[in-house]
XYZ file of C-alpha atoms in Angstrom:
439
model
C 177.220 43.938 179.149
C 177.683 42.868 182.793
C 180.594 40.804 184.010
C 178.894 39.599 187.198
C 175.856 40.071 189.414
C 177.818 42.340 191.747
C 178.805 44.593 188.866
C 175.181 44.742 187.747
C 174.265 45.985 191.190
C 176.917 48.699 190.928
C 175.564 49.834 187.564
C 171.955 49.737 188.753
C 172.901 52.186 191.504
C 174.746 54.586 189.216
C 173.483 57.447 187.083
C 175.031 59.307 184.151
C 174.713 62.545 182.227
C 176.427 63.520 178.965
C 177.558 66.496 176.929
C 178.063 65.506 173.280
C 180.161 67.744 170.992
C 179.561 67.488 167.239
C 179.122 69.431 164.011
C 175.971 69.668 161.924
C 174.754 71.757 158.990
C 171.359 72.021 160.725
C 170.474 75.066 162.770
C 169.870 74.713 166.505
C 166.077 74.545 166.182
C 166.232 71.789 163.555
C 168.793 69.786 165.520
C 166.746 70.065 168.721
C 163.644 68.819 166.883
C 165.533 65.794 165.515
C 166.807 64.871 168.967
C 163.401 65.356 170.581
C 161.714 62.977 168.150
C 164.424 60.319 168.403
C 165.027 60.460 172.165
C 161.495 61.065 173.408
C 162.630 64.025 175.514
C 161.867 67.723 175.436
C 164.929 69.429 173.905
C 165.438 73.180 174.332
C 167.742 75.078 171.994
C 169.815 78.210 172.593
C 171.683 80.529 170.242
C 174.062 82.041 172.784
C 177.103 80.136 174.044
C 176.826 81.833 177.441
C 173.118 81.290 178.013
C 170.944 78.256 178.532
C 169.146 76.331 181.226
C 170.658 73.328 182.940
C 169.425 70.072 181.402
C 167.183 67.847 183.511
C 165.842 64.306 183.363
C 162.852 65.511 181.361
C 164.486 68.265 179.299
C 167.784 68.248 177.386
C 169.512 71.247 175.774
C 171.128 72.061 172.433
C 173.544 75.008 172.340
C 176.562 76.279 170.369
C 180.072 75.353 171.513
C 182.336 77.060 168.955
C 185.633 76.375 170.772
C 186.489 73.587 168.321
C 185.112 75.301 165.225
C 182.135 77.084 163.716
C 178.953 75.004 163.374
C 179.935 72.989 166.457
C 177.076 72.427 168.898
C 176.408 70.337 171.979
C 173.589 68.179 173.236
C 173.497 68.073 177.047
C 171.420 65.568 178.991
C 170.290 65.512 182.593
C 171.186 62.639 184.912
C 169.584 59.319 183.998
C 169.686 55.896 185.719
C 172.488 53.789 184.254
C 170.361 51.485 182.075
C 168.324 54.337 180.630
C 171.430 56.504 180.293
C 173.296 53.904 178.212
C 170.231 53.408 176.016
C 169.939 57.195 175.548
C 173.682 57.429 174.921
C 173.528 54.911 172.054
C 170.448 56.531 170.508
C 172.126 59.950 170.667
C 175.200 58.590 168.870
C 172.886 57.348 166.099
C 171.195 60.747 165.761
C 174.552 62.547 165.565
C 175.632 60.176 162.787
C 172.452 60.924 160.854
C 172.538 64.742 161.141
C 176.217 65.574 161.442
C 179.750 64.419 162.130
C 182.577 64.614 164.664
C 186.181 65.726 164.231
C 189.302 64.804 166.170
C 188.593 67.716 168.530
C 185.101 66.585 169.513
C 184.501 64.703 172.749
C 181.827 63.476 175.141
C 181.887 64.754 178.719
C 180.423 62.077 181.003
C 179.302 62.787 184.557
C 179.002 59.830 186.922
C 177.082 59.585 190.183
C 176.899 56.580 192.441
C 174.395 55.729 195.205
C 176.809 55.208 198.091
C 174.126 54.455 200.674
C 172.420 51.651 198.747
C 175.800 50.136 197.863
C 176.829 50.421 201.543
C 180.004 52.311 200.714
C 181.895 53.750 203.695
C 182.822 56.938 201.812
C 180.768 59.335 199.705
C 182.024 60.519 196.343
C 182.870 64.001 197.620
C 185.537 62.368 199.850
C 187.057 60.299 197.034
C 190.791 59.677 197.471
C 191.783 61.165 194.129
C 195.334 59.868 194.420
C 194.247 56.256 194.966
C 191.721 56.579 192.160
C 194.419 57.738 189.692
C 196.941 55.237 191.011
C 194.705 52.255 190.335
C 192.759 53.215 187.213
C 193.581 51.097 184.159
C 194.463 53.936 181.805
C 196.322 51.566 179.515
C 193.059 49.836 178.691
C 191.174 53.138 178.485
C 193.661 54.556 176.003
C 193.597 51.346 173.991
C 189.865 51.970 173.677
C 190.348 55.690 173.058
C 193.801 56.519 171.645
C 194.937 60.067 172.389
C 194.105 62.454 169.555
C 196.798 64.546 167.899
C 195.298 67.942 168.709
C 194.952 70.401 171.559
C 192.993 67.891 173.664
C 195.681 65.216 173.578
C 198.172 66.688 175.964
C 197.781 65.982 179.612
C 195.363 63.083 179.756
C 197.771 60.398 180.923
C 199.950 62.621 183.086
C 197.507 63.720 185.786
C 199.275 61.741 188.515
C 202.607 63.354 187.606
C 201.369 66.840 188.474
C 200.554 66.093 192.111
C 203.307 67.665 194.226
C 203.918 68.564 197.878
C 203.019 72.182 198.588
C 206.341 72.734 200.333
C 208.624 70.738 198.046
C 211.962 71.405 199.693
C 210.924 71.241 203.352
C 208.968 67.998 203.073
C 210.244 64.553 203.995
C 208.719 62.386 201.279
C 207.928 58.866 202.480
C 205.526 56.126 201.422
C 203.278 56.962 204.371
C 203.306 60.669 203.491
C 202.303 59.888 199.901
C 199.611 57.416 200.976
C 197.886 60.031 203.148
C 197.788 62.517 200.239
C 196.540 65.204 202.619
C 195.144 68.060 200.460
C 196.602 70.573 202.907
C 200.074 69.219 202.107
C 199.723 68.484 198.374
C 198.859 70.549 195.323
C 196.355 68.723 193.165
C 196.234 70.635 189.845
C 193.190 70.777 187.605
C 193.224 71.177 183.827
C 190.719 71.111 180.981
C 192.958 68.522 179.361
C 192.847 65.869 182.083
C 190.737 62.829 181.245
C 189.585 62.687 184.874
C 188.024 65.907 186.135
C 187.534 66.168 189.913
C 186.159 69.712 189.919
C 182.570 68.553 190.626
C 183.275 66.061 193.406
C 181.682 68.456 195.889
C 178.441 68.087 193.923
C 178.754 64.291 193.974
C 179.918 64.017 190.343
C 182.993 62.457 188.765
C 183.605 63.816 185.255
C 185.517 61.841 182.614
C 186.635 62.912 179.134
C 188.046 59.759 177.553
C 185.420 59.377 174.816
C 185.993 61.467 171.707
C 187.750 61.963 168.412
C 186.837 61.697 164.765
C 183.836 59.401 164.244
C 183.523 58.657 167.960
C 179.868 57.833 167.251
C 180.981 54.649 165.488
C 182.703 53.319 168.620
C 179.641 52.530 170.704
C 180.963 49.349 172.299
C 184.249 51.050 173.246
C 182.360 53.995 174.765
C 180.194 51.815 177.008
C 183.239 49.715 177.985
C 185.129 52.853 179.056
C 182.212 54.088 181.165
C 181.810 50.659 182.790
C 185.513 50.436 183.579
C 185.431 53.811 185.346
C 182.249 53.020 187.315
C 183.704 49.726 188.565
C 186.999 51.369 189.487
C 185.196 54.212 191.242
C 183.272 51.680 193.346
C 186.470 49.758 194.149
C 188.245 52.956 195.211
C 185.415 54.114 197.470
C 185.234 50.641 199.027
C 188.796 50.991 200.373
C 189.449 54.691 200.044
C 192.693 54.843 202.054
C 193.794 51.215 201.887
C 196.369 50.267 199.252
C 197.022 46.957 197.529
C 200.525 45.493 197.222
C 200.657 46.613 193.591
C 199.594 50.144 194.505
C 202.253 50.263 197.228
C 204.889 49.262 194.681
C 203.756 52.172 192.506
C 203.910 54.496 195.525
C 207.466 53.357 196.230
C 208.433 54.251 192.658
C 206.766 57.667 193.002
C 208.629 58.314 196.265
C 211.994 57.501 194.669
C 211.236 59.746 191.682
C 210.187 62.567 193.997
C 213.363 62.269 196.040
C 215.595 62.242 192.957
C 213.882 65.283 191.447
C 213.789 67.253 194.683
C 217.401 66.517 195.622
C 218.540 67.281 192.073
C 217.084 70.780 192.196
C 217.443 71.497 195.914
C 220.566 73.668 195.559
C 222.505 75.233 192.715
C 225.447 72.834 193.041
C 223.260 69.744 192.591
C 221.397 71.445 189.782
C 224.542 72.243 187.778
C 225.783 68.680 188.201
C 222.570 67.112 186.916
C 221.550 69.686 184.293
C 224.732 71.069 182.710
C 222.881 72.256 179.576
C 220.558 74.574 181.494
C 222.120 77.933 182.316
C 220.840 80.043 185.199
C 221.339 83.797 185.476
C 220.363 86.441 188.002
C 219.697 89.798 186.329
C 221.511 88.398 183.250
C 224.639 87.698 185.302
C 226.055 84.183 185.554
C 228.272 84.787 188.573
C 227.987 81.462 190.486
C 228.036 83.244 193.853
C 225.121 85.504 192.884
C 223.180 82.644 191.346
C 223.711 80.418 194.381
C 222.623 83.201 196.744
C 219.354 83.704 194.833
C 218.679 80.165 193.595
C 216.037 79.338 196.222
C 213.818 82.132 194.860
C 213.288 80.387 191.527
C 213.980 76.710 192.230
C 210.310 75.661 192.517
C 209.584 76.984 189.042
C 212.808 75.383 187.800
C 211.588 72.113 189.328
C 208.285 72.313 187.433
C 209.974 73.192 184.146
C 212.395 70.291 184.379
C 210.241 67.624 186.023
C 206.906 68.656 184.544
C 208.075 70.164 181.262
C 211.000 67.893 180.526
C 213.329 70.679 179.413
C 216.962 69.647 178.990
C 218.441 72.722 177.276
C 217.507 76.289 178.176
C 218.585 79.615 179.596
C 216.753 80.707 182.756
C 217.039 84.227 184.156
C 215.577 85.766 187.291
C 214.806 89.474 186.965
C 215.060 90.606 190.581
C 213.590 94.052 189.934
C 210.432 92.653 188.346
C 210.543 89.392 190.323
C 210.073 87.508 187.051
C 211.350 84.089 185.970
C 212.345 84.237 182.290
C 213.037 81.218 180.069
C 214.753 81.299 176.675
C 215.397 78.630 174.003
C 213.511 75.872 175.804
C 211.403 73.083 174.330
C 208.444 72.116 176.508
C 207.040 68.913 175.037
C 205.390 67.387 178.091
C 202.652 70.010 178.104
C 202.968 71.136 181.676
C 200.691 73.390 183.690
C 202.588 76.681 183.914
C 201.877 79.987 185.613
C 203.660 83.307 185.910
C 206.666 82.601 183.641
C 208.004 84.652 180.721
C 209.036 82.666 177.643
C 211.333 83.891 174.876
C 212.028 81.972 171.657
C 210.638 78.746 173.094
C 208.679 75.860 171.619
C 205.689 75.249 173.836
C 202.757 72.927 174.405
C 201.156 73.941 177.672
C 198.187 74.865 179.776
C 199.409 78.374 180.597
C 198.089 81.053 182.942
C 199.485 84.567 183.480
C 202.525 83.881 181.294
C 204.271 86.071 178.702
C 205.338 84.895 175.242
C 207.808 86.584 172.904
C 209.055 84.966 169.685
C 207.611 81.572 170.632
C 206.082 78.734 168.635
C 203.010 77.544 170.520
C 200.914 74.533 169.516
C 197.975 72.639 171.000
C 197.904 74.864 174.074
C 195.497 76.812 176.215
C 196.604 80.362 177.044
C 194.516 82.103 179.669
C 195.086 85.685 180.865
C 198.522 85.624 179.288
C 200.508 88.376 177.551
C 201.130 87.694 173.877
C 203.904 90.060 172.936
C 205.569 89.932 169.503
C 206.572 87.441 166.799
C 204.694 84.451 168.179
C 203.343 81.662 165.971
C 200.315 80.024 167.586
C 198.463 77.065 166.094
C 195.598 74.800 167.181
C 195.173 76.524 170.537
C 192.629 78.236 172.765
C 193.464 81.840 173.660
C 191.253 83.222 176.411
C 191.208 86.817 177.680
C 194.826 87.604 176.790
C 196.679 90.908 176.337
C 198.348 91.622 172.980
C 201.068 94.119 173.733
C 203.218 93.768 170.624
C 202.879 92.895 166.958
C 203.691 90.363 164.247
C 201.797 87.543 165.901
C 200.429 84.815 163.626
C 197.522 82.744 164.946
C 196.026 79.885 162.939
C 193.338 77.240 163.462
C 192.695 78.552 166.963
C 189.809 79.718 169.138
C 189.923 83.225 170.629
C 187.678 84.727 173.279
C 188.613 88.179 174.595
C 186.846 90.760 176.699
C 185.935 94.030 175.006
C 188.581 95.873 177.000
C 191.456 93.927 175.409
C 192.382 94.447 171.750
C 193.561 91.518 169.643
C 196.673 92.357 167.623
C 197.526 89.486 165.275
C 197.267 87.948 161.824
C 194.443 85.406 162.006
C 194.133 82.421 159.672
C 191.277 79.903 159.877
C 190.409 81.012 163.396
C 187.161 81.287 165.313
C 186.645 84.370 167.459
C 183.804 84.299 169.964
C 184.440 87.826 171.237
C 187.101 90.380 170.533
C 188.037 93.769 169.144
C 190.967 94.155 166.766
C 193.724 96.705 166.354
C 194.088 98.472 163.018
C 197.229 96.401 162.382
C 195.410 93.067 162.643
C 194.568 91.035 159.531
C 191.801 88.450 159.274
C 191.539 85.948 156.420
C 188.279 84.839 154.788
C 188.333 81.512 156.654
C 188.194 83.205 160.049
C 184.754 83.458 161.639
C 183.850 86.150 164.153
C 180.790 85.255 166.246
C 180.318 88.584 168.032
C 181.745 91.631 166.290
C-alpha cells in the first residue's frame, strides 16, 4: 500500500472520515444494526433528512439522503486514524454490497485531516494555497481511476481551476506573479457541489474530496484507496511548499495568463467582442444600435465574459433590460456547465449550477437550480431544484429531486421525481412513480 517510508509517515499522521451514499431495501434501523455488527461501532439511525447527530470516532450515523432517489441512505463515520479508517472503509464497502447497491449518482464524500505539527509542515491546512493544490493535482490519474459519470454529478469536476477569476477582471494587469500570489482579496474562488475538491471546510482543518462514486463503486476498493492516497500525498507536497512553484507549474501558469489575457481583451469592449464573436448578438432594450450597445456594453460585459469563457457559448442573443437591470440570454447552448447567477434564459439548452436565474422555454439537464424562477414551458431532467419559484405553467420535470419551502407552490408536471418538501398548485400533475416525502 505504501510507496516509501516517507509516505507511510504521511499516512500515519493523517485521519479520514466518510459519508457513503447507497440504496438498500432495509429500513434505517435494520441497516444500522448490520453496520454496527460488522464495523464494531455504535451506529445511530435517523428518519429525518434534516436531523441527526454528528458522527464521532465511537458512534456512526445512518440517515436518509433522498436527493438521488427514494430508499437512498447514508452511513457517516467520525474521523479515524488513516490505517483504521482504510480498514473501516473497506469493511463498509463490503456491508453495502451485502445489503444494498449503488447507482451512478451515488458517491463517497471523504474528509481528510493531516497532522501538520508532527510532519513539521510550515503551513496548516486552513492556509492551503488552493490554486497551487489544483494546479499540481494529478486529475488525469484520478479520473482514470474514477471516470466521470454521465449524470448530474459529472459536470464541473475537472473544471474547478477554470472558474478562478480576478475580482476586477477589466482593471487588473494579469501577470505570472499576480497569478502565483492568488490573493483571495483579488480573486474569486467559486464553490460548487459538483467540484471534486471541496474547500468549504478548510477553516475546520478538513479537505473534502468527491472523486469516489458511481454504479458499483463498492467493487473498486483498490481504486478508492489509491485515489485517497494520491490526494493525501499531494496535499502534503502542496503544504510543504505552499507558495513555491515548480518549473512545470510555472509553465501551466504561463498558459493560464495567456488564456486570461486573450479572454479579457476579447470581451473588453464592444468592438473587440464583435470581431471575435460575430454569431453572438447584443442588444440594449431590444435595440441593436451599435452606438447604444457600445455606450452600455461595460454594464454587462462581466456576465458576457462568464457565458463565453465559462459556458462556451458561440451562438446566442444577449439583451440588457435597462429598466429591470437584467441580462437576458436567448437561443444559447451552455454545455460547459458553468456557475451562473442572476441571468434570465429564454429558449436555451442548459447544464449549470444556477442561482437566482430565470428560465423560460428552456431544456435543462443535469443541473442544480437554487432560488431560481421557473417560468413556463421548461423541460427539466436529472436535476436538483431547490427552493425555486414557479411563476408560470407547462413545466415538465422528470427524474429530478425537488425541495421547496411551504411558502412556494410547485407548478409542474412531475414524472419519476422525488419531492422532499413542497406544495402543489391545482394545475400540477404527479405520476405514480413520483415520491413525496413530506406532503
